[in-house]
Short mmCIF file of N, CA and C in Angstrom, two decimals:
data_model
loop_
_atom_site.label_atom_id
_atom_site.label_comp_id
_atom_site.label_asym_id
_atom_site.label_seq_id
_atom_site.Cartn_x
_atom_site.Cartn_y
_atom_site.Cartn_z
N CYS I 1 26.47 53.65 69.34
CA CYS I 1 26.78 53.42 68.33
C CYS I 1 28.05 54.90 67.62
N PHE I 2 27.75 55.33 66.98
CA PHE I 2 28.38 56.11 67.07
C PHE I 2 28.75 56.98 67.28
N ALA I 3 28.88 57.36 68.71
CA ALA I 3 29.64 57.85 69.58
C ALA I 3 30.57 57.38 69.95
N ARG I 4 29.89 56.11 70.24
CA ARG I 4 31.15 54.98 70.09
C ARG I 4 32.48 55.06 69.49
N VAL I 5 32.12 55.00 68.24
CA VAL I 5 33.29 55.01 67.10
C VAL I 5 33.49 56.50 67.01
N VAL I 6 33.44 57.79 67.03
CA VAL I 6 33.35 58.78 67.13
C VAL I 6 35.35 58.89 68.51
N MET I 7 34.65 59.01 69.34
CA MET I 7 35.55 58.61 71.05
C MET I 7 36.49 57.52 70.44
N SER I 8 36.33 56.46 69.95
CA SER I 8 37.16 55.90 69.45
C SER I 8 38.42 55.74 69.10
N ARG I 9 37.97 56.49 68.22
CA ARG I 9 39.05 57.24 66.49
C ARG I 9 40.55 58.74 67.44
N PHE I 10 38.80 59.54 67.92
CA PHE I 10 40.21 59.97 69.07
C PHE I 10 40.80 59.88 69.79
N LEU I 11 40.25 58.37 70.44
CA LEU I 11 41.52 58.81 72.18
C LEU I 11 42.28 57.74 70.64
N ALA I 12 42.28 56.92 70.14
CA ALA I 12 43.27 56.40 69.55
C ALA I 12 44.55 57.46 68.41
N ASN I 13 43.73 58.34 67.97
CA ASN I 13 44.57 59.24 67.60
C ASN I 13 45.18 60.46 68.94
N GLN I 14 44.58 60.42 70.38
CA GLN I 14 45.82 61.12 70.81
C GLN I 14 46.83 60.19 72.08
N LEU I 15 46.78 58.70 71.68
CA LEU I 15 47.61 58.16 71.42
C LEU I 15 48.44 57.84 70.91
N HIS I 16 48.16 58.44 69.44
CA HIS I 16 49.52 58.60 68.68
C HIS I 16 50.12 59.66 68.22
N LEU I 17 49.85 60.55 69.15
CA LEU I 17 50.51 62.47 69.01
C LEU I 17 51.18 61.62 70.69
N VAL I 18 50.65 60.87 71.22
CA VAL I 18 51.50 61.01 72.45
C VAL I 18 52.20 60.48 72.32
N ARG I 19 52.10 58.85 71.68
CA ARG I 19 53.80 57.92 70.87
C ARG I 19 54.74 58.53 70.32
N ARG I 20 54.36 59.98 68.93
CA ARG I 20 54.97 60.77 68.91
C ARG I 20 56.17 61.44 69.25
N PHE I 21 55.46 62.04 70.30
CA PHE I 21 55.81 62.42 70.56
C PHE I 21 56.95 62.47 71.96
N PHE I 22 56.82 61.28 72.63
CA PHE I 22 58.26 60.21 73.06
C PHE I 22 58.98 60.05 72.27
N THR I 23 58.90 59.68 71.77
CA THR I 23 59.41 58.42 70.18
C THR I 23 60.20 59.89 69.09
N SER I 24 59.83 61.92 69.60
CA SER I 24 60.14 62.35 68.79
C SER I 24 61.79 62.76 69.97
N LEU I 25 61.47 62.63 71.09
CA LEU I 25 62.27 63.52 72.34
C LEU I 25 64.01 62.11 71.40
N SER I 26 64.32 61.33 70.86
CA SER I 26 65.59 61.01 70.72
C SER I 26 65.88 62.01 69.47
N LYS I 27 67.59 62.23 70.30
CA LYS I 27 67.95 62.44 68.25
C LYS I 27 68.36 61.07 67.83
N ARG I 28 68.35 60.08 68.18
CA ARG I 28 69.12 58.98 67.81
C ARG I 28 68.91 58.93 65.48
N THR I 29 69.35 59.04 64.86
CA THR I 29 69.98 58.86 64.09
C THR I 29 69.16 57.69 62.99
N PRO I 30 67.71 57.51 61.92
CA PRO I 30 67.93 56.04 61.25
C PRO I 30 69.11 54.89 60.56
N ASP I 31 69.01 54.29 60.87
CA ASP I 31 69.16 52.86 61.13
C ASP I 31 70.22 53.37 59.06
N ILE I 32 71.72 52.45 59.06
CA ILE I 32 72.16 52.52 58.15
C ILE I 32 71.51 52.23 56.46
N LYS I 33 70.90 51.47 57.16
CA LYS I 33 70.26 50.27 56.52
C LYS I 33 68.75 50.97 56.07
N ASP I 34 67.99 51.50 56.95
CA ASP I 34 67.61 52.17 56.50
C ASP I 34 67.30 53.21 55.75
N VAL I 35 68.04 53.78 56.57
CA VAL I 35 68.56 54.88 55.08
C VAL I 35 68.84 54.55 53.45
N ALA I 36 69.29 53.43 54.05
CA ALA I 36 69.60 53.00 52.04
C ALA I 36 68.37 52.62 51.42
N TRP I 37 67.46 52.07 52.33
CA TRP I 37 65.60 51.39 51.65
C TRP I 37 65.02 53.22 50.85
N VAL I 38 65.17 53.83 52.17
CA VAL I 38 64.07 54.97 51.42
C VAL I 38 65.24 55.46 50.03
N ASN I 39 67.05 55.54 50.22
CA ASN I 39 67.50 56.01 48.92
C ASN I 39 66.63 54.74 47.86
N GLU I 40 66.85 53.50 48.41
CA GLU I 40 65.44 52.97 47.33
C GLU I 40 64.57 53.08 46.43
N ARG I 41 63.93 53.75 47.33
CA ARG I 41 62.40 54.49 46.96
C ARG I 41 61.98 55.76 46.51
N LEU I 42 63.02 56.33 46.89
CA LEU I 42 62.98 57.72 46.44
C LEU I 42 63.66 58.44 45.00
N LEU I 43 63.36 59.19 44.87
CA LEU I 43 63.46 59.29 42.98
C LEU I 43 64.94 60.86 43.56
N GLU I 44 66.14 60.63 43.34
CA GLU I 44 66.73 61.77 44.18
C GLU I 44 66.42 62.73 44.71
N ASN I 45 65.74 63.84 43.81
CA ASN I 45 65.29 65.49 44.78
C ASN I 45 64.38 64.90 45.81
N GLU I 46 63.87 64.22 45.55
CA GLU I 46 62.67 62.97 46.88
C GLU I 46 63.16 63.30 48.13
N PHE I 47 64.64 62.27 48.00
CA PHE I 47 65.35 62.41 48.37
C PHE I 47 65.95 62.85 49.57
N ALA I 48 66.84 64.14 48.47
CA ALA I 48 66.95 64.80 48.97
C ALA I 48 66.42 66.32 49.54
N LEU I 49 65.36 65.86 49.52
CA LEU I 49 63.62 66.56 50.26
C LEU I 49 64.04 65.12 52.05
N TRP I 50 63.89 64.48 51.75
CA TRP I 50 63.44 63.75 52.79
C TRP I 50 64.68 63.83 54.15
N ASN I 51 65.81 64.37 53.32
CA ASN I 51 66.68 63.85 54.26
C ASN I 51 67.68 65.44 55.33
N ARG I 52 66.53 66.45 54.29
CA ARG I 52 65.99 67.44 55.17
C ARG I 52 65.20 67.49 56.47
N MET I 53 64.47 66.73 56.98
CA MET I 53 63.07 66.07 57.98
C MET I 53 64.36 65.98 58.94
N LYS I 54 63.97 66.51 60.73
CA LYS I 54 64.56 65.64 61.27
C LYS I 54 64.99 64.56 62.14
N PRO I 55 66.33 63.84 62.13
CA PRO I 55 65.88 61.89 62.51
C PRO I 55 64.35 61.94 62.75
N HIS I 56 63.92 62.09 64.18
CA HIS I 56 62.79 61.89 64.51
C HIS I 56 61.81 61.13 63.31
N ASP I 57 61.59 62.33 62.25
CA ASP I 57 61.10 63.19 61.35
C ASP I 57 61.04 61.58 60.11
N GLN I 58 62.32 61.61 59.98
CA GLN I 58 62.84 60.34 59.66
C GLN I 58 62.50 59.12 59.42
N ARG I 59 62.74 58.87 60.99
CA ARG I 59 62.13 57.63 61.50
C ARG I 59 60.38 57.17 61.62
N HIS I 60 60.00 58.45 61.98
CA HIS I 60 58.79 57.67 61.65
C HIS I 60 58.80 57.33 60.39
N SER I 61 58.93 58.31 59.51
CA SER I 61 58.70 57.93 57.81
C SER I 61 58.47 57.18 56.97
N ILE I 62 59.99 55.84 57.68
CA ILE I 62 60.07 55.02 57.22
C ILE I 62 59.45 53.84 58.36
N GLU I 63 58.60 54.30 59.49
CA GLU I 63 58.11 53.64 60.21
C GLU I 63 56.55 53.60 59.04
N VAL I 64 56.32 54.34 58.94
CA VAL I 64 54.66 54.58 58.45
C VAL I 64 55.08 54.01 57.21
N ALA I 65 56.12 54.43 56.60
CA ALA I 65 56.74 53.59 55.27
C ALA I 65 56.22 52.03 55.15
N ASN I 66 57.25 51.73 56.63
CA ASN I 66 56.97 49.90 56.95
C ASN I 66 55.68 49.64 56.50
N GLY I 67 54.77 50.30 57.15
CA GLY I 67 53.66 49.85 57.99
C GLY I 67 52.58 49.87 56.99
N PHE I 68 52.55 50.77 55.87
CA PHE I 68 52.12 51.16 54.88
C PHE I 68 52.45 49.68 53.33
N THR I 69 53.80 48.92 53.43
CA THR I 69 53.70 47.98 53.29
C THR I 69 53.44 46.71 53.40
N ARG I 70 53.24 46.91 54.97
CA ARG I 70 52.67 45.75 55.61
C ARG I 70 51.00 45.43 55.08
N LEU I 71 50.18 46.26 55.08
CA LEU I 71 48.90 46.48 54.80
C LEU I 71 48.66 46.53 53.08
N HIS I 72 49.56 46.86 52.20
CA HIS I 72 49.53 46.78 50.89
C HIS I 72 50.55 46.34 50.45
N PRO I 73 50.77 44.64 50.41
CA PRO I 73 51.88 43.66 50.02
C PRO I 73 51.85 44.32 48.49
N THR I 74 51.25 44.95 47.49
CA THR I 74 51.29 44.85 46.21
C THR I 74 51.35 46.48 45.41
N PHE I 75 53.01 47.25 47.19
CA PHE I 75 53.00 48.73 46.92
C PHE I 75 53.91 48.79 46.07
N THR I 76 53.28 50.53 45.37
CA THR I 76 54.63 50.61 44.43
C THR I 76 55.31 51.81 44.71
N ARG I 77 56.31 52.14 43.95
CA ARG I 77 57.42 53.15 44.39
C ARG I 77 56.53 54.15 44.52
N ASP I 78 56.07 54.63 43.62
CA ASP I 78 55.20 55.81 44.57
C ASP I 78 54.19 56.12 45.58
N GLU I 79 53.60 54.72 45.93
CA GLU I 79 52.48 54.67 46.59
C GLU I 79 53.61 55.11 48.04
N VAL I 80 55.27 54.18 47.96
CA VAL I 80 55.88 54.25 49.03
C VAL I 80 56.85 55.38 49.39
N ALA I 81 56.95 55.62 48.20
CA ALA I 81 57.33 57.88 48.31
C ALA I 81 56.33 58.73 49.11
N ALA I 82 55.28 58.19 49.25
CA ALA I 82 53.98 58.94 49.52
C ALA I 82 54.50 58.79 50.48
N ALA I 83 54.10 57.33 51.24
CA ALA I 83 53.98 57.20 53.37
C ALA I 83 55.58 57.89 53.41
N LEU I 84 56.21 57.48 52.70
CA LEU I 84 57.76 59.23 52.83
C LEU I 84 57.99 59.39 53.14
N LEU I 85 57.26 60.39 52.46
CA LEU I 85 57.08 61.78 52.23
C LEU I 85 56.09 62.75 52.78
N HIS I 86 54.92 62.03 54.03
CA HIS I 86 54.02 62.99 54.18
C HIS I 86 53.56 63.42 54.90
N ASP I 87 55.32 63.51 55.38
CA ASP I 87 54.98 64.44 56.00
C ASP I 87 56.10 65.68 56.12
N ILE I 88 56.75 65.71 54.73
CA ILE I 88 57.65 66.68 54.51
C ILE I 88 57.40 68.48 54.80
N GLY I 89 56.39 68.87 54.90
CA GLY I 89 56.09 69.56 55.31
C GLY I 89 56.23 70.51 55.47
N LYS I 90 56.61 69.65 57.03
CA LYS I 90 56.96 70.60 58.37
C LYS I 90 58.45 70.72 58.66
N VAL I 91 59.42 70.50 57.82
CA VAL I 91 60.33 71.01 57.53
C VAL I 91 60.21 72.15 56.96
N GLU I 92 59.89 73.56 56.86
CA GLU I 92 58.92 74.38 56.53
C GLU I 92 58.96 75.03 57.62
N SER I 93 58.27 74.32 58.75
CA SER I 93 57.67 75.70 60.03
C SER I 93 59.04 75.95 61.03
N GLU I 94 60.07 74.44 60.80
CA GLU I 94 61.20 74.74 61.82
C GLU I 94 60.99 74.55 63.11
N LEU I 95 60.53 74.14 64.34
CA LEU I 95 58.99 73.76 64.50
C LEU I 95 59.98 72.85 65.38
N GLY I 96 61.01 72.28 66.72
CA GLY I 96 61.31 71.78 67.40
C GLY I 96 59.30 70.84 68.20
N VAL I 97 60.02 69.74 68.76
CA VAL I 97 59.32 69.25 69.40
C VAL I 97 58.20 69.84 70.95
N VAL I 98 58.74 71.06 71.56
CA VAL I 98 57.65 71.20 71.89
C VAL I 98 56.85 72.00 71.62
N GLY I 99 57.50 73.13 69.86
CA GLY I 99 56.65 73.98 70.11
C GLY I 99 56.36 72.67 68.71
N ARG I 100 55.89 72.25 68.50
CA ARG I 100 55.14 71.27 67.38
C ARG I 100 53.71 70.50 68.11
N VAL I 101 53.88 69.94 69.85
CA VAL I 101 53.96 70.52 70.93
C VAL I 101 52.76 71.51 71.36
N VAL I 102 53.39 72.64 71.20
CA VAL I 102 52.61 74.16 71.43
C VAL I 102 51.14 74.45 70.21
N ALA I 103 52.09 74.28 69.34
CA ALA I 103 50.91 74.49 67.90
C ALA I 103 49.85 73.99 67.18
N THR I 104 50.35 72.39 67.91
CA THR I 104 49.42 71.82 68.13
C THR I 104 48.02 72.04 68.88
N ILE I 105 48.22 71.71 70.16
CA ILE I 105 47.72 72.35 70.86
C ILE I 105 46.47 74.04 70.89
N ALA I 106 47.51 75.26 70.11
CA ALA I 106 48.06 76.75 70.45
C ALA I 106 46.89 76.05 68.33
N GLY I 107 46.79 75.75 67.92
CA GLY I 107 46.29 76.69 66.29
C GLY I 107 47.42 77.42 65.44
N PRO I 108 46.49 76.96 64.31
CA PRO I 108 47.41 78.52 63.52
C PRO I 108 47.88 80.37 63.20
N LYS I 109 48.44 79.61 64.79
CA LYS I 109 48.39 81.48 65.08
C LYS I 109 49.60 81.41 64.66
N GLY I 110 50.20 82.60 64.30
CA GLY I 110 51.11 82.66 63.87
C GLY I 110 52.60 81.88 62.77
N LYS I 111 53.36 83.17 62.15
CA LYS I 111 53.33 82.54 60.67
C LYS I 111 53.72 80.85 60.87
N LYS I 112 54.76 80.47 61.85
CA LYS I 112 55.33 78.55 62.55
C LYS I 112 53.95 77.77 62.68
N PHE I 113 53.20 78.53 63.42
CA PHE I 113 52.42 77.86 64.14
C PHE I 113 51.32 77.34 62.32
N ARG I 114 51.26 77.76 61.32
CA ARG I 114 50.40 77.99 60.51
C ARG I 114 50.84 77.24 59.40
N THR I 115 52.37 77.59 58.64
CA THR I 115 52.82 76.86 58.88
C THR I 115 53.29 75.41 59.01
N TYR I 116 53.13 74.86 60.40
CA TYR I 116 53.14 73.81 60.61
C TYR I 116 51.52 72.44 60.64
N HIS I 117 50.98 73.90 60.99
CA HIS I 117 49.40 73.03 60.09
C HIS I 117 48.62 73.35 59.51
N GLU I 118 49.77 73.83 58.41
CA GLU I 118 49.11 73.50 56.57
C GLU I 118 50.81 73.04 55.91
N HIS I 119 51.26 71.69 57.25
CA HIS I 119 52.21 71.51 56.52
C HIS I 119 52.51 70.68 55.34
N GLU I 120 50.99 70.05 54.92
CA GLU I 120 49.79 68.66 53.40
C GLU I 120 50.86 69.41 52.30
N LEU I 121 49.97 70.54 52.30
CA LEU I 121 49.94 71.13 51.39
C LEU I 121 51.14 72.59 50.89
N ILE I 122 52.05 72.21 52.32
CA ILE I 122 53.75 72.85 51.80
C ILE I 122 54.47 71.55 51.47
N GLY I 123 54.34 70.43 52.05
CA GLY I 123 54.84 69.31 51.53
C GLY I 123 54.30 68.81 49.40
N LEU I 124 53.21 68.92 49.69
CA LEU I 124 52.95 68.88 48.39
C LEU I 124 53.31 69.32 47.44
N ASN I 125 53.27 70.36 47.69
CA ASN I 125 54.97 71.24 47.05
C ASN I 125 56.05 71.21 46.78
N LEU I 126 55.89 71.54 48.06
CA LEU I 126 57.75 71.11 47.36
C LEU I 126 57.74 69.57 46.57
N CYS I 127 57.46 67.98 46.98
CA CYS I 127 57.59 66.86 46.00
C CYS I 127 57.19 67.62 44.57
N ARG I 128 55.93 69.15 44.20
CA ARG I 128 55.80 68.23 42.36
C ARG I 128 57.27 69.81 42.33
N ALA I 129 58.12 70.54 43.25
CA ALA I 129 58.97 71.08 42.67
C ALA I 129 59.98 70.38 42.72
N ALA I 130 59.96 68.90 43.02
CA ALA I 130 60.97 67.76 43.47
C ALA I 130 60.60 67.13 41.80
N GLY I 131 59.52 66.41 41.87
CA GLY I 131 59.99 65.68 40.20
C GLY I 131 58.70 65.24 41.16
N SER I 132 58.17 64.20 41.99
CA SER I 132 57.13 63.29 42.44
C SER I 132 56.39 63.60 41.60
N SER I 133 56.25 61.59 41.09
CA SER I 133 55.42 61.06 39.73
C SER I 133 53.87 62.10 39.96
N SER I 134 53.11 62.08 38.88
CA SER I 134 51.40 62.28 39.37
C SER I 134 50.80 61.74 39.98
N GLU I 135 51.39 60.57 40.14
CA GLU I 135 51.13 58.93 41.30
C GLU I 135 51.47 59.58 43.06
N THR I 136 52.32 60.27 43.34
CA THR I 136 52.87 60.07 44.37
C THR I 136 52.12 61.26 44.51
N LEU I 137 52.09 62.73 44.03
CA LEU I 137 51.25 64.23 44.11
C LEU I 137 50.21 63.55 44.64
N ARG I 138 49.08 62.71 43.63
CA ARG I 138 47.71 62.55 44.20
C ARG I 138 47.01 62.02 45.35
N LEU I 139 48.40 61.10 45.81
CA LEU I 139 48.74 60.59 47.00
C LEU I 139 48.38 61.26 48.25
N LEU I 140 48.85 61.88 48.29
CA LEU I 140 49.23 63.66 48.95
C LEU I 140 48.02 64.43 49.18
N ASP I 141 47.66 64.73 47.61
CA ASP I 141 46.44 65.75 47.41
C ASP I 141 45.71 65.29 48.80
N ARG I 142 45.95 65.94 50.14
CA ARG I 142 43.98 65.56 51.10
C ARG I 142 43.69 67.08 50.39
N SER I 143 43.40 67.69 49.50
CA SER I 143 41.60 68.04 49.13
C SER I 143 41.93 67.81 47.80
N ASN I 144 42.40 66.43 46.98
CA ASN I 144 41.30 66.28 46.02
C ASN I 144 40.46 65.36 46.51
N GLU I 145 39.84 65.56 46.31
CA GLU I 145 38.37 65.00 47.05
C GLU I 145 38.23 63.51 46.29
N MET I 146 38.51 62.95 44.78
CA MET I 146 39.09 62.26 44.47
C MET I 146 40.08 60.69 45.71
N SER I 147 40.63 61.30 46.07
CA SER I 147 41.91 60.66 46.79
C SER I 147 41.43 60.11 48.38
N ARG I 148 40.10 60.97 49.14
CA ARG I 148 39.50 60.58 49.51
C ARG I 148 38.81 59.39 50.49
N ASN I 149 38.21 58.76 49.01
CA ASN I 149 38.22 56.98 48.61
C ASN I 149 38.85 56.53 48.40
N ASP I 150 39.98 56.85 48.02
CA ASP I 150 40.45 56.10 47.22
C ASP I 150 41.79 54.73 48.56
N PRO I 151 41.36 53.75 48.25
CA PRO I 151 41.48 52.45 49.52
C PRO I 151 43.04 52.92 49.86
N VAL I 152 43.89 52.84 49.20
CA VAL I 152 45.50 53.64 48.97
C VAL I 152 45.31 54.57 49.51
N VAL I 153 44.99 55.69 49.86
CA VAL I 153 45.21 56.87 50.75
C VAL I 153 44.90 56.23 52.30
N HIS I 154 43.92 55.39 52.61
CA HIS I 154 43.14 54.69 53.58
C HIS I 154 44.08 53.96 54.50
N LEU I 155 44.76 53.46 53.62
CA LEU I 155 45.58 52.34 54.05
C LEU I 155 47.22 53.40 54.55
N LEU I 156 47.02 54.41 53.71
CA LEU I 156 48.03 55.42 53.97
C LEU I 156 48.17 55.84 55.30
N ARG I 157 46.79 56.15 54.85
CA ARG I 157 46.44 57.12 56.60
C ARG I 157 46.99 55.94 58.10
N GLN I 158 45.49 54.87 57.59
CA GLN I 158 46.05 54.41 58.34
C GLN I 158 47.19 53.22 59.27
N ALA I 159 48.45 53.35 58.08
CA ALA I 159 49.75 53.30 58.94
C ALA I 159 50.55 54.64 59.41
N ASP I 160 49.71 55.88 59.11
CA ASP I 160 51.14 56.94 59.72
C ASP I 160 49.74 57.17 61.25
N GLN I 161 49.12 56.01 61.45
CA GLN I 161 48.17 56.31 63.19
C GLN I 161 48.95 55.03 63.28
N ILE I 162 49.63 54.24 62.71
CA ILE I 162 50.71 52.58 63.80
C ILE I 162 51.29 53.52 64.81
#
């Protein structure tokens, strides 16, 4: 039973990565209405950070935030900000789609690959510097023991697997 659950999660994660790869190939920018929706939910400096992302990452962040709000209809601004900014640290690696695939397979070898693998901590620090709320920072902090059992964090992670 345990092995079946582990295998199911593994396969779901692999499917998520394959889907992300193919959607990442498009350079299409998000719809203007979606960008306006993001702008309404982020602080000014957070929105400036979000604008540093490549179009495929912006589209992914919108998709995650929309999925999160469907899973958690009583969401707060801080929670949606965490959903929109959950991958913001990837901007620092400056890797393209193929580079990210290689980094995922090869692991944190070399500066760019290590930066890619540390994107959550880097993103947390970028959001801290941008003036994100303590709640948004708490939700983004993967090292926070209390957040690991937080139902909102669980919903954010679930939305990221859509």
